[in-house]
């Protein structure tokens, strides 16, 4: 039989298939990806090192889909754009978060994105011995607020009297409006606190 003009399998195809399953809320293990691609599970191992390898391919595809690259803007403007994109990325793929944070990052595209961020922070004046800490804070912020978008409309529902919370909840914004407002306030606090570290 003639060889297909388009390869049935490649790391990029495998990563994309895993993400498609994840976005649909379906299992995205080796067997599920093989079924989606119409191949035997053993065929995947010619292109990827098991589930860990698949997760890293999915991480690479994610960063390509949500990548924010610096283009000469001020560091804090870049950071705001980055946080918005990362929040959306985690909100769109909440079931991936435990797998992503539990595995060492090796994908070249993801490493390049972190290198961009580290470079922007160093060039802004952050001490090099603080940059990894700042990056970890940024990551935790984006992950937390991405997952916050999956919260129910009513985050708190006290079933008895409270001293303060119940009164504050009356008339408070709910759902996505609450999540968006919280994110904007939190981002403002984060960016301003980072600015303050650069002030003499």
mmCIF file with all atom_site columns, C-alpha atoms in Angstrom, residues 28-154:
data_model
loop_
_atom_site.group_PDB
_atom_site.id
_atom_site.type_symbol
_atom_site.label_atom_id
_atom_site.label_alt_id
_atom_site.label_comp_id
_atom_site.label_asym_id
_atom_site.label_entity_id
_atom_site.label_seq_id
_atom_site.pdbx_PDB_ins_code
_atom_site.Cartn_x
_atom_site.Cartn_y
_atom_site.Cartn_z
_atom_site.occupancy
_atom_site.B_iso_or_equiv
_atom_site.pdbx_formal_charge
_atom_site.auth_seq_id
_atom_site.auth_comp_id
_atom_site.auth_asym_id
_atom_site.auth_atom_id
_atom_site.pdbx_PDB_model_num
ATOM 1   C CA . UNK A 1 28  ? -7.189  11.327 27.670 1.00 0.00 ? 28  UNK A CA 1
ATOM 2   C CA . UNK A 1 29  ? -4.984  8.382  28.592 1.00 0.00 ? 29  UNK A CA 1
ATOM 3   C CA . UNK A 1 30  ? -2.918  6.335  26.175 1.00 0.00 ? 30  UNK A CA 1
ATOM 4   C CA . UNK A 1 31  ? -5.783  4.008  25.231 1.00 0.00 ? 31  UNK A CA 1
ATOM 5   C CA . UNK A 1 32  ? -8.281  6.849  24.745 1.00 0.00 ? 32  UNK A CA 1
ATOM 6   C CA . UNK A 1 33  ? -5.876  8.809  22.524 1.00 0.00 ? 33  UNK A CA 1
ATOM 7   C CA . UNK A 1 34  ? -5.117  5.689  20.491 1.00 0.00 ? 34  UNK A CA 1
ATOM 8   C CA . UNK A 1 35  ? -8.834  5.075  19.932 1.00 0.00 ? 35  UNK A CA 1
ATOM 9   C CA . UNK A 1 36  ? -9.368  8.682  18.883 1.00 0.00 ? 36  UNK A CA 1
ATOM 10  C CA . UNK A 1 37  ? -6.535  8.443  16.363 1.00 0.00 ? 37  UNK A CA 1
ATOM 11  C CA . UNK A 1 38  ? -7.567  4.977  15.143 1.00 0.00 ? 38  UNK A CA 1
ATOM 12  C CA . UNK A 1 39  ? -4.278  3.294  16.021 1.00 0.00 ? 39  UNK A CA 1
ATOM 13  C CA . UNK A 1 40  ? -3.066  0.673  18.488 1.00 0.00 ? 40  UNK A CA 1
ATOM 14  C CA . UNK A 1 41  ? -1.821  1.997  21.847 1.00 0.00 ? 41  UNK A CA 1
ATOM 15  C CA . UNK A 1 42  ? 1.562   0.430  21.169 1.00 0.00 ? 42  UNK A CA 1
ATOM 16  C CA . UNK A 1 43  ? 1.932   2.701  18.121 1.00 0.00 ? 43  UNK A CA 1
ATOM 17  C CA . UNK A 1 44  ? 1.984   5.767  20.358 1.00 0.00 ? 44  UNK A CA 1
ATOM 18  C CA . UNK A 1 45  ? 5.115   4.555  22.090 1.00 0.00 ? 45  UNK A CA 1
ATOM 19  C CA . UNK A 1 46  ? 7.089   5.014  18.893 1.00 0.00 ? 46  UNK A CA 1
ATOM 20  C CA . UNK A 1 47  ? 6.550   8.759  19.318 1.00 0.00 ? 47  UNK A CA 1
ATOM 21  C CA . UNK A 1 48  ? 6.132   9.417  23.029 1.00 0.00 ? 48  UNK A CA 1
ATOM 22  C CA . UNK A 1 49  ? 7.388   8.095  26.361 1.00 0.00 ? 49  UNK A CA 1
ATOM 23  C CA . UNK A 1 50  ? 4.139   6.984  27.976 1.00 0.00 ? 50  UNK A CA 1
ATOM 24  C CA . UNK A 1 51  ? 1.598   9.179  29.731 1.00 0.00 ? 51  UNK A CA 1
ATOM 25  C CA . UNK A 1 52  ? 4.226   11.556 31.110 1.00 0.00 ? 52  UNK A CA 1
ATOM 26  C CA . UNK A 1 53  ? 5.364   12.231 27.589 1.00 0.00 ? 53  UNK A CA 1
ATOM 27  C CA . UNK A 1 54  ? 1.794   12.794 26.425 1.00 0.00 ? 54  UNK A CA 1
ATOM 28  C CA . UNK A 1 55  ? 1.172   15.297 29.222 1.00 0.00 ? 55  UNK A CA 1
ATOM 29  C CA . UNK A 1 56  ? 4.283   17.197 28.213 1.00 0.00 ? 56  UNK A CA 1
ATOM 30  C CA . UNK A 1 57  ? 3.140   17.244 24.578 1.00 0.00 ? 57  UNK A CA 1
ATOM 31  C CA . UNK A 1 58  ? -0.227  18.582 25.735 1.00 0.00 ? 58  UNK A CA 1
ATOM 32  C CA . UNK A 1 59  ? 1.553   21.241 27.775 1.00 0.00 ? 59  UNK A CA 1
ATOM 33  C CA . UNK A 1 60  ? 3.488   22.252 24.684 1.00 0.00 ? 60  UNK A CA 1
ATOM 34  C CA . UNK A 1 61  ? 0.319   22.532 22.618 1.00 0.00 ? 61  UNK A CA 1
ATOM 35  C CA . UNK A 1 62  ? -1.313  24.590 25.361 1.00 0.00 ? 62  UNK A CA 1
ATOM 36  C CA . UNK A 1 63  ? 1.492   27.106 25.480 1.00 0.00 ? 63  UNK A CA 1
ATOM 37  C CA . UNK A 1 64  ? 1.407   27.443 21.699 1.00 0.00 ? 64  UNK A CA 1
ATOM 38  C CA . UNK A 1 65  ? -2.352  28.103 21.804 1.00 0.00 ? 65  UNK A CA 1
ATOM 39  C CA . UNK A 1 66  ? -2.166  30.636 24.667 1.00 0.00 ? 66  UNK A CA 1
ATOM 40  C CA . UNK A 1 67  ? 1.358   32.026 24.211 1.00 0.00 ? 67  UNK A CA 1
ATOM 41  C CA . UNK A 1 68  ? 1.981   35.664 25.039 1.00 0.00 ? 68  UNK A CA 1
ATOM 42  C CA . UNK A 1 69  ? 5.352   36.800 23.752 1.00 0.00 ? 69  UNK A CA 1
ATOM 43  C CA . UNK A 1 70  ? 6.985   40.058 24.851 1.00 0.00 ? 70  UNK A CA 1
ATOM 44  C CA . UNK A 1 71  ? 7.081   42.722 22.161 1.00 0.00 ? 71  UNK A CA 1
ATOM 45  C CA . UNK A 1 72  ? 8.912   45.590 23.808 1.00 0.00 ? 72  UNK A CA 1
ATOM 46  C CA . UNK A 1 73  ? 6.133   46.735 26.124 1.00 0.00 ? 73  UNK A CA 1
ATOM 47  C CA . UNK A 1 74  ? 6.727   47.578 29.791 1.00 0.00 ? 74  UNK A CA 1
ATOM 48  C CA . UNK A 1 75  ? 7.221   44.560 32.054 1.00 0.00 ? 75  UNK A CA 1
ATOM 49  C CA . UNK A 1 76  ? 3.993   45.154 33.969 1.00 0.00 ? 76  UNK A CA 1
ATOM 50  C CA . UNK A 1 77  ? 1.948   45.432 30.762 1.00 0.00 ? 77  UNK A CA 1
ATOM 51  C CA . UNK A 1 78  ? 3.434   42.158 29.573 1.00 0.00 ? 78  UNK A CA 1
ATOM 52  C CA . UNK A 1 79  ? 2.639   40.560 32.917 1.00 0.00 ? 79  UNK A CA 1
ATOM 53  C CA . UNK A 1 80  ? -1.012  41.643 32.775 1.00 0.00 ? 80  UNK A CA 1
ATOM 54  C CA . UNK A 1 81  ? -1.397  40.170 29.275 1.00 0.00 ? 81  UNK A CA 1
ATOM 55  C CA . UNK A 1 82  ? 0.339   36.980 30.408 1.00 0.00 ? 82  UNK A CA 1
ATOM 56  C CA . UNK A 1 83  ? -1.865  36.575 33.487 1.00 0.00 ? 83  UNK A CA 1
ATOM 57  C CA . UNK A 1 84  ? -5.042  37.017 31.461 1.00 0.00 ? 84  UNK A CA 1
ATOM 58  C CA . UNK A 1 85  ? -3.936  34.383 28.938 1.00 0.00 ? 85  UNK A CA 1
ATOM 59  C CA . UNK A 1 86  ? -2.788  31.913 31.589 1.00 0.00 ? 86  UNK A CA 1
ATOM 60  C CA . UNK A 1 87  ? -5.970  32.315 33.599 1.00 0.00 ? 87  UNK A CA 1
ATOM 61  C CA . UNK A 1 88  ? -7.997  31.474 30.494 1.00 0.00 ? 88  UNK A CA 1
ATOM 62  C CA . UNK A 1 89  ? -5.707  28.526 29.696 1.00 0.00 ? 89  UNK A CA 1
ATOM 63  C CA . UNK A 1 90  ? -6.190  26.927 33.117 1.00 0.00 ? 90  UNK A CA 1
ATOM 64  C CA . UNK A 1 91  ? -9.906  27.725 33.154 1.00 0.00 ? 91  UNK A CA 1
ATOM 65  C CA . UNK A 1 92  ? -10.314 25.950 29.814 1.00 0.00 ? 92  UNK A CA 1
ATOM 66  C CA . UNK A 1 93  ? -8.424  22.840 31.021 1.00 0.00 ? 93  UNK A CA 1
ATOM 67  C CA . UNK A 1 94  ? -9.023  22.411 34.771 1.00 0.00 ? 94  UNK A CA 1
ATOM 68  C CA . UNK A 1 95  ? -8.698  18.625 34.676 1.00 0.00 ? 95  UNK A CA 1
ATOM 69  C CA . UNK A 1 96  ? -5.158  18.984 33.332 1.00 0.00 ? 96  UNK A CA 1
ATOM 70  C CA . UNK A 1 97  ? -3.898  21.124 36.204 1.00 0.00 ? 97  UNK A CA 1
ATOM 71  C CA . UNK A 1 98  ? -2.987  18.286 38.634 1.00 0.00 ? 98  UNK A CA 1
ATOM 72  C CA . UNK A 1 99  ? -1.025  16.529 35.890 1.00 0.00 ? 99  UNK A CA 1
ATOM 73  C CA . UNK A 1 100 ? 0.738   19.683 34.734 1.00 0.00 ? 100 UNK A CA 1
ATOM 74  C CA . UNK A 1 101 ? 1.879   20.774 38.175 1.00 0.00 ? 101 UNK A CA 1
ATOM 75  C CA . UNK A 1 102 ? 3.020   17.259 39.077 1.00 0.00 ? 102 UNK A CA 1
ATOM 76  C CA . UNK A 1 103 ? 5.558   16.900 36.279 1.00 0.00 ? 103 UNK A CA 1
ATOM 77  C CA . UNK A 1 104 ? 8.881   18.594 35.564 1.00 0.00 ? 104 UNK A CA 1
ATOM 78  C CA . UNK A 1 105 ? 8.625   20.988 32.621 1.00 0.00 ? 105 UNK A CA 1
ATOM 79  C CA . UNK A 1 106 ? 10.783  19.954 29.670 1.00 0.00 ? 106 UNK A CA 1
ATOM 80  C CA . UNK A 1 107 ? 8.901   20.937 26.498 1.00 0.00 ? 107 UNK A CA 1
ATOM 81  C CA . UNK A 1 108 ? 11.043  23.418 24.493 1.00 0.00 ? 108 UNK A CA 1
ATOM 82  C CA . UNK A 1 109 ? 8.152   25.792 23.762 1.00 0.00 ? 109 UNK A CA 1
ATOM 83  C CA . UNK A 1 110 ? 7.216   25.965 27.443 1.00 0.00 ? 110 UNK A CA 1
ATOM 84  C CA . UNK A 1 111 ? 10.830  26.455 28.512 1.00 0.00 ? 111 UNK A CA 1
ATOM 85  C CA . UNK A 1 112 ? 11.089  29.270 25.945 1.00 0.00 ? 112 UNK A CA 1
ATOM 86  C CA . UNK A 1 113 ? 7.990   30.952 27.390 1.00 0.00 ? 113 UNK A CA 1
ATOM 87  C CA . UNK A 1 114 ? 9.421   30.814 30.910 1.00 0.00 ? 114 UNK A CA 1
ATOM 88  C CA . UNK A 1 115 ? 12.725  32.103 29.561 1.00 0.00 ? 115 UNK A CA 1
ATOM 89  C CA . UNK A 1 116 ? 10.844  35.083 28.084 1.00 0.00 ? 116 UNK A CA 1
ATOM 90  C CA . UNK A 1 117 ? 9.273   35.805 31.459 1.00 0.00 ? 117 UNK A CA 1
ATOM 91  C CA . UNK A 1 118 ? 12.553  35.458 33.353 1.00 0.00 ? 118 UNK A CA 1
ATOM 92  C CA . UNK A 1 119 ? 14.263  37.777 30.870 1.00 0.00 ? 119 UNK A CA 1
ATOM 93  C CA . UNK A 1 120 ? 11.528  40.401 31.126 1.00 0.00 ? 120 UNK A CA 1
ATOM 94  C CA . UNK A 1 121 ? 11.734  40.349 34.928 1.00 0.00 ? 121 UNK A CA 1
ATOM 95  C CA . UNK A 1 122 ? 15.536  40.585 35.032 1.00 0.00 ? 122 UNK A CA 1
ATOM 96  C CA . UNK A 1 123 ? 15.560  43.411 32.499 1.00 0.00 ? 123 UNK A CA 1
ATOM 97  C CA . UNK A 1 124 ? 12.918  45.211 34.599 1.00 0.00 ? 124 UNK A CA 1
ATOM 98  C CA . UNK A 1 125 ? 15.323  45.183 37.523 1.00 0.00 ? 125 UNK A CA 1
ATOM 99  C CA . UNK A 1 126 ? 14.226  42.227 39.647 1.00 0.00 ? 126 UNK A CA 1
ATOM 100 C CA . UNK A 1 127 ? 17.226  40.576 41.340 1.00 0.00 ? 127 UNK A CA 1
ATOM 101 C CA . UNK A 1 128 ? 18.094  37.278 39.705 1.00 0.00 ? 128 UNK A CA 1
ATOM 102 C CA . UNK A 1 129 ? 17.897  35.457 43.034 1.00 0.00 ? 129 UNK A CA 1
ATOM 103 C CA . UNK A 1 130 ? 14.225  36.553 43.314 1.00 0.00 ? 130 UNK A CA 1
ATOM 104 C CA . UNK A 1 131 ? 13.077  35.812 39.768 1.00 0.00 ? 131 UNK A CA 1
ATOM 105 C CA . UNK A 1 132 ? 12.192  32.139 40.234 1.00 0.00 ? 132 UNK A CA 1
ATOM 106 C CA . UNK A 1 133 ? 10.177  33.040 43.332 1.00 0.00 ? 133 UNK A CA 1
ATOM 107 C CA . UNK A 1 134 ? 8.302   35.742 41.420 1.00 0.00 ? 134 UNK A CA 1
ATOM 108 C CA . UNK A 1 135 ? 7.603   33.292 38.586 1.00 0.00 ? 135 UNK A CA 1
ATOM 109 C CA . UNK A 1 136 ? 6.238   30.741 41.078 1.00 0.00 ? 136 UNK A CA 1
ATOM 110 C CA . UNK A 1 137 ? 3.934   33.407 42.547 1.00 0.00 ? 137 UNK A CA 1
ATOM 111 C CA . UNK A 1 138 ? 2.718   34.332 39.041 1.00 0.00 ? 138 UNK A CA 1
ATOM 112 C CA . UNK A 1 139 ? 2.068   30.661 38.232 1.00 0.00 ? 139 UNK A CA 1
ATOM 113 C CA . UNK A 1 140 ? 0.153   30.072 41.455 1.00 0.00 ? 140 UNK A CA 1
ATOM 114 C CA . UNK A 1 141 ? -1.926  33.200 40.865 1.00 0.00 ? 141 UNK A CA 1
ATOM 115 C CA . UNK A 1 142 ? -2.853  32.172 37.304 1.00 0.00 ? 142 UNK A CA 1
ATOM 116 C CA . UNK A 1 143 ? -3.672  28.582 38.293 1.00 0.00 ? 143 UNK A CA 1
ATOM 117 C CA . UNK A 1 144 ? -5.804  29.664 41.238 1.00 0.00 ? 144 UNK A CA 1
ATOM 118 C CA . UNK A 1 145 ? -7.819  32.205 39.309 1.00 0.00 ? 145 UNK A CA 1
ATOM 119 C CA . UNK A 1 146 ? -8.178  29.856 36.354 1.00 0.00 ? 146 UNK A CA 1
ATOM 120 C CA . UNK A 1 147 ? -9.738  27.252 38.621 1.00 0.00 ? 147 UNK A CA 1
ATOM 121 C CA . UNK A 1 148 ? -11.847 29.941 40.304 1.00 0.00 ? 148 UNK A CA 1
ATOM 122 C CA . UNK A 1 149 ? -13.778 30.327 37.042 1.00 0.00 ? 149 UNK A CA 1
ATOM 123 C CA . UNK A 1 150 ? -15.092 26.793 37.609 1.00 0.00 ? 150 UNK A CA 1
ATOM 124 C CA . UNK A 1 151 ? -16.592 27.773 40.972 1.00 0.00 ? 151 UNK A CA 1
ATOM 125 C CA . UNK A 1 152 ? -20.384 27.603 41.414 1.00 0.00 ? 152 UNK A CA 1
ATOM 126 C CA . UNK A 1 153 ? -22.362 30.833 41.135 1.00 0.00 ? 153 UNK A CA 1
ATOM 127 C CA . UNK A 1 154 ? -22.771 30.822 44.908 1.00 0.00 ? 154 UNK A CA 1
#
